[in-house]
Amino acid sequence: MSRRQIEDHLQELGDLYAETSGGGPWAWNQARGDFLRRLAADVRRPGFELLVAETTALTGCAYGFPVRGDGPWWEGFDGYLPGRLLRLAASGRLFVISGIHVPSRVRRQNQDRAWNLARRLQKRLLTDHGAAVGVTLVNRSDHRTVEALRSWGWRYIEGDTPRTAPLGPFRVLVLET
């Protein structure tokens, strides 16, 4: 989607996020607003792309942006990337997947199948940008999202095990193409 198309579909994207992020209706307005603010910031990044899946309504989306080796791309995170990923960033082959939002059944059913909607969206983002590796940050306490991502082929970054995980509020996960 172009930036203009995203602006035209903000209501639908916000609703999709609220419906797929968990929590009850009482939390939706806050979560929806936070999501739309993060999306508005990401849309301004060079190379930003948002893919949607739809039938008669929006059913899923994934979005992100390529990482370059020059300059910060996530404030306060730059020191966590191992040299291998920094080299990929310098060559333009590292892509941040900021979000994948799909219905809860996609998180639970057929997660390991190539035709799983989340798997198709993430693969398409990486393929469209010629990325060798996708990278994402997940709040350390968001076990549900980490579990879903791992079921879709993501793994912890090198050296990140329960005993050796880097300190900080986030877990770093990578997805090889």
Short mmCIF file of C-alpha atoms in Angstrom, two decimals:
data_model
loop_
_atom_site.label_atom_id
_atom_site.label_comp_id
_atom_site.label_asym_id
_atom_site.label_seq_id
_atom_site.Cartn_x
_atom_site.Cartn_y
_atom_site.Cartn_z
CA MET A 1 0.00 0.00 0.00
CA SER A 2 1.14 3.52 -0.68
CA ARG A 3 1.26 6.10 2.12
CA ARG A 4 -1.93 7.64 0.77
CA GLN A 5 -3.70 4.27 0.73
CA ILE A 6 -2.57 3.64 4.30
CA GLU A 7 -3.99 7.01 5.35
CA ASP A 8 -7.28 6.09 3.66
CA HIS A 9 -7.40 2.75 5.53
CA LEU A 10 -6.25 3.84 9.01
CA GLN A 11 -9.67 3.12 10.51
CA GLU A 12 -9.66 -0.45 9.16
CA LEU A 13 -6.02 -1.04 10.13
CA GLY A 14 -6.72 0.21 13.65
CA ASP A 15 -9.75 -2.05 13.92
CA LEU A 16 -7.74 -5.04 12.68
CA TYR A 17 -5.05 -4.35 15.26
CA ALA A 18 -7.60 -4.03 18.07
CA GLU A 19 -9.32 -7.26 17.05
CA THR A 20 -6.10 -9.26 16.73
CA SER A 21 -4.06 -7.89 19.63
CA GLY A 22 -5.92 -9.67 22.39
CA GLY A 23 -7.39 -8.13 25.49
CA GLY A 24 -10.96 -7.13 25.93
CA PRO A 25 -12.91 -4.30 24.36
CA TRP A 26 -11.97 -2.07 27.29
CA ALA A 27 -8.32 -2.15 26.15
CA TRP A 28 -9.01 -1.73 22.43
CA ASN A 29 -9.16 2.07 22.27
CA GLN A 30 -5.83 2.51 24.05
CA ALA A 31 -4.11 -0.28 22.09
CA ARG A 32 -5.60 0.96 18.83
CA GLY A 33 -4.37 4.51 19.42
CA ASP A 34 -0.87 3.33 20.36
CA PHE A 35 -0.72 1.15 17.25
CA LEU A 36 -1.80 3.98 14.95
CA ARG A 37 0.88 6.29 16.43
CA ARG A 38 3.60 3.65 15.88
CA LEU A 39 2.34 2.99 12.35
CA ALA A 40 2.37 6.71 11.53
CA ALA A 41 6.03 6.89 12.62
CA ASP A 42 7.02 3.77 10.65
CA VAL A 43 5.25 4.95 7.48
CA ARG A 44 7.74 7.84 7.27
CA ARG A 45 10.75 5.49 7.14
CA PRO A 46 12.45 5.06 3.76
CA GLY A 47 11.36 1.87 2.01
CA PHE A 48 8.38 1.30 4.32
CA GLU A 49 5.94 -1.31 3.02
CA LEU A 50 2.60 -2.53 4.31
CA LEU A 51 0.96 -5.65 2.88
CA VAL A 52 -2.67 -6.52 3.52
CA ALA A 53 -4.72 -9.66 3.12
CA GLU A 54 -8.41 -9.28 2.56
CA THR A 55 -11.50 -11.13 1.52
CA THR A 56 -14.59 -8.98 1.86
CA ALA A 57 -12.82 -7.22 4.74
CA LEU A 58 -9.27 -6.69 5.93
CA THR A 59 -8.08 -10.01 7.44
CA GLY A 60 -4.38 -9.44 8.10
CA CYS A 61 -1.42 -7.18 7.56
CA ALA A 62 2.35 -7.11 7.89
CA TYR A 63 4.66 -4.14 7.57
CA GLY A 64 8.21 -3.01 7.97
CA PHE A 65 11.17 -1.27 6.40
CA PRO A 66 14.69 -2.02 5.21
CA VAL A 67 17.59 -1.28 7.53
CA ARG A 68 20.66 0.51 6.30
CA GLY A 69 24.05 0.37 7.96
CA ASP A 70 24.25 4.13 8.39
CA GLY A 71 22.40 5.61 11.32
CA PRO A 72 20.06 4.48 14.05
CA TRP A 73 16.95 2.56 13.11
CA TRP A 74 15.51 1.78 16.52
CA GLU A 75 16.41 4.20 19.26
CA GLY A 76 18.35 2.57 22.08
CA PHE A 77 18.69 -0.73 20.24
CA ASP A 78 21.70 -0.23 18.00
CA GLY A 79 24.14 -1.92 20.39
CA TYR A 80 22.25 -5.23 20.42
CA LEU A 81 22.87 -6.35 16.85
CA PRO A 82 25.68 -8.86 16.31
CA GLY A 83 28.24 -8.11 13.61
CA ARG A 84 26.64 -10.48 11.10
CA LEU A 85 23.39 -8.51 11.13
CA LEU A 86 25.24 -5.19 11.00
CA ARG A 87 27.00 -6.38 7.83
CA LEU A 88 23.63 -7.39 6.33
CA ALA A 89 22.27 -3.94 7.18
CA ALA A 90 25.26 -2.29 5.49
CA SER A 91 24.57 -4.33 2.35
CA GLY A 92 20.85 -3.49 2.41
CA ARG A 93 19.77 -7.09 3.06
CA LEU A 94 18.27 -6.66 6.55
CA PHE A 95 14.57 -5.86 6.89
CA VAL A 96 12.67 -4.92 10.04
CA ILE A 97 9.23 -6.45 10.30
CA SER A 98 7.52 -4.05 12.66
CA GLY A 99 4.27 -5.97 12.88
CA ILE A 100 2.27 -8.94 11.71
CA HIS A 101 -1.40 -8.80 12.62
CA VAL A 102 -3.57 -11.80 11.84
CA PRO A 103 -6.64 -13.40 13.45
CA SER A 104 -6.00 -15.55 16.52
CA ARG A 105 -6.85 -18.74 14.64
CA VAL A 106 -3.85 -18.06 12.34
CA ARG A 107 -1.69 -17.84 15.47
CA ARG A 108 -2.97 -21.24 16.67
CA GLN A 109 -3.69 -23.35 13.59
CA ASN A 110 -1.37 -24.63 10.85
CA GLN A 111 1.45 -22.41 12.04
CA ASP A 112 4.13 -24.51 10.37
CA ARG A 113 2.41 -24.66 6.97
CA ALA A 114 3.82 -22.55 4.12
CA TRP A 115 0.30 -21.35 3.29
CA ASN A 116 -0.27 -19.93 6.78
CA LEU A 117 -1.29 -16.29 6.28
CA ALA A 118 1.32 -14.89 8.66
CA ARG A 119 4.07 -16.94 6.99
CA ARG A 120 3.00 -15.76 3.53
CA LEU A 121 2.89 -12.09 4.56
CA GLN A 122 6.30 -12.14 6.24
CA LYS A 123 7.89 -14.05 3.35
CA ARG A 124 6.47 -11.62 0.81
CA LEU A 125 7.85 -8.61 2.70
CA LEU A 126 11.33 -10.12 2.80
CA THR A 127 11.23 -11.31 -0.81
CA ASP A 128 9.96 -7.98 -2.16
CA HIS A 129 12.95 -6.23 -0.58
CA GLY A 130 15.60 -8.84 -1.40
CA ALA A 131 16.31 -9.26 2.31
CA ALA A 132 18.37 -12.16 3.58
CA VAL A 133 17.12 -11.76 7.14
CA GLY A 134 14.12 -10.21 8.84
CA VAL A 135 14.48 -8.86 12.36
CA THR A 136 11.89 -7.81 14.91
CA LEU A 137 11.68 -6.66 18.50
CA VAL A 138 9.12 -8.10 20.90
CA ASN A 139 8.40 -6.89 24.39
CA ARG A 140 10.12 -9.32 26.75
CA SER A 141 6.86 -9.93 28.64
CA ASP A 142 4.79 -10.63 25.49
CA HIS A 143 5.10 -14.42 25.55
CA ARG A 144 2.09 -14.90 23.28
CA THR A 145 3.68 -12.96 20.41
CA VAL A 146 7.07 -14.62 20.88
CA GLU A 147 5.37 -18.02 20.78
CA ALA A 148 3.48 -17.14 17.58
CA LEU A 149 6.57 -15.76 15.85
CA ARG A 150 8.62 -18.79 16.76
CA SER A 151 5.91 -21.05 15.33
CA TRP A 152 6.18 -19.08 12.05
CA GLY A 153 9.92 -19.76 11.77
CA TRP A 154 11.46 -16.92 13.78
CA ARG A 155 14.28 -17.68 16.19
CA TYR A 156 16.08 -15.83 18.92
CA ILE A 157 19.09 -13.79 17.89
CA GLU A 158 22.50 -15.43 18.28
CA GLY A 159 23.44 -15.75 21.92
CA ASP A 160 19.92 -15.12 23.17
CA THR A 161 18.93 -18.00 25.41
CA PRO A 162 16.96 -17.85 28.65
CA ARG A 163 20.28 -17.73 30.53
CA THR A 164 22.22 -15.39 28.24
CA ALA A 165 19.50 -13.07 26.91
CA PRO A 166 20.70 -9.48 26.52
CA LEU A 167 19.28 -7.15 29.13
CA GLY A 168 16.61 -4.74 28.06
CA PRO A 169 12.87 -4.54 27.54
CA PHE A 170 12.88 -6.42 24.21
CA ARG A 171 13.70 -9.80 22.73
CA VAL A 172 15.28 -9.80 19.29
CA LEU A 173 14.03 -12.41 16.83
CA VAL A 174 15.32 -13.10 13.34
CA LEU A 175 13.86 -14.84 10.32
CA GLU A 176 16.13 -16.19 7.59
CA THR A 177 14.75 -16.21 4.06
#
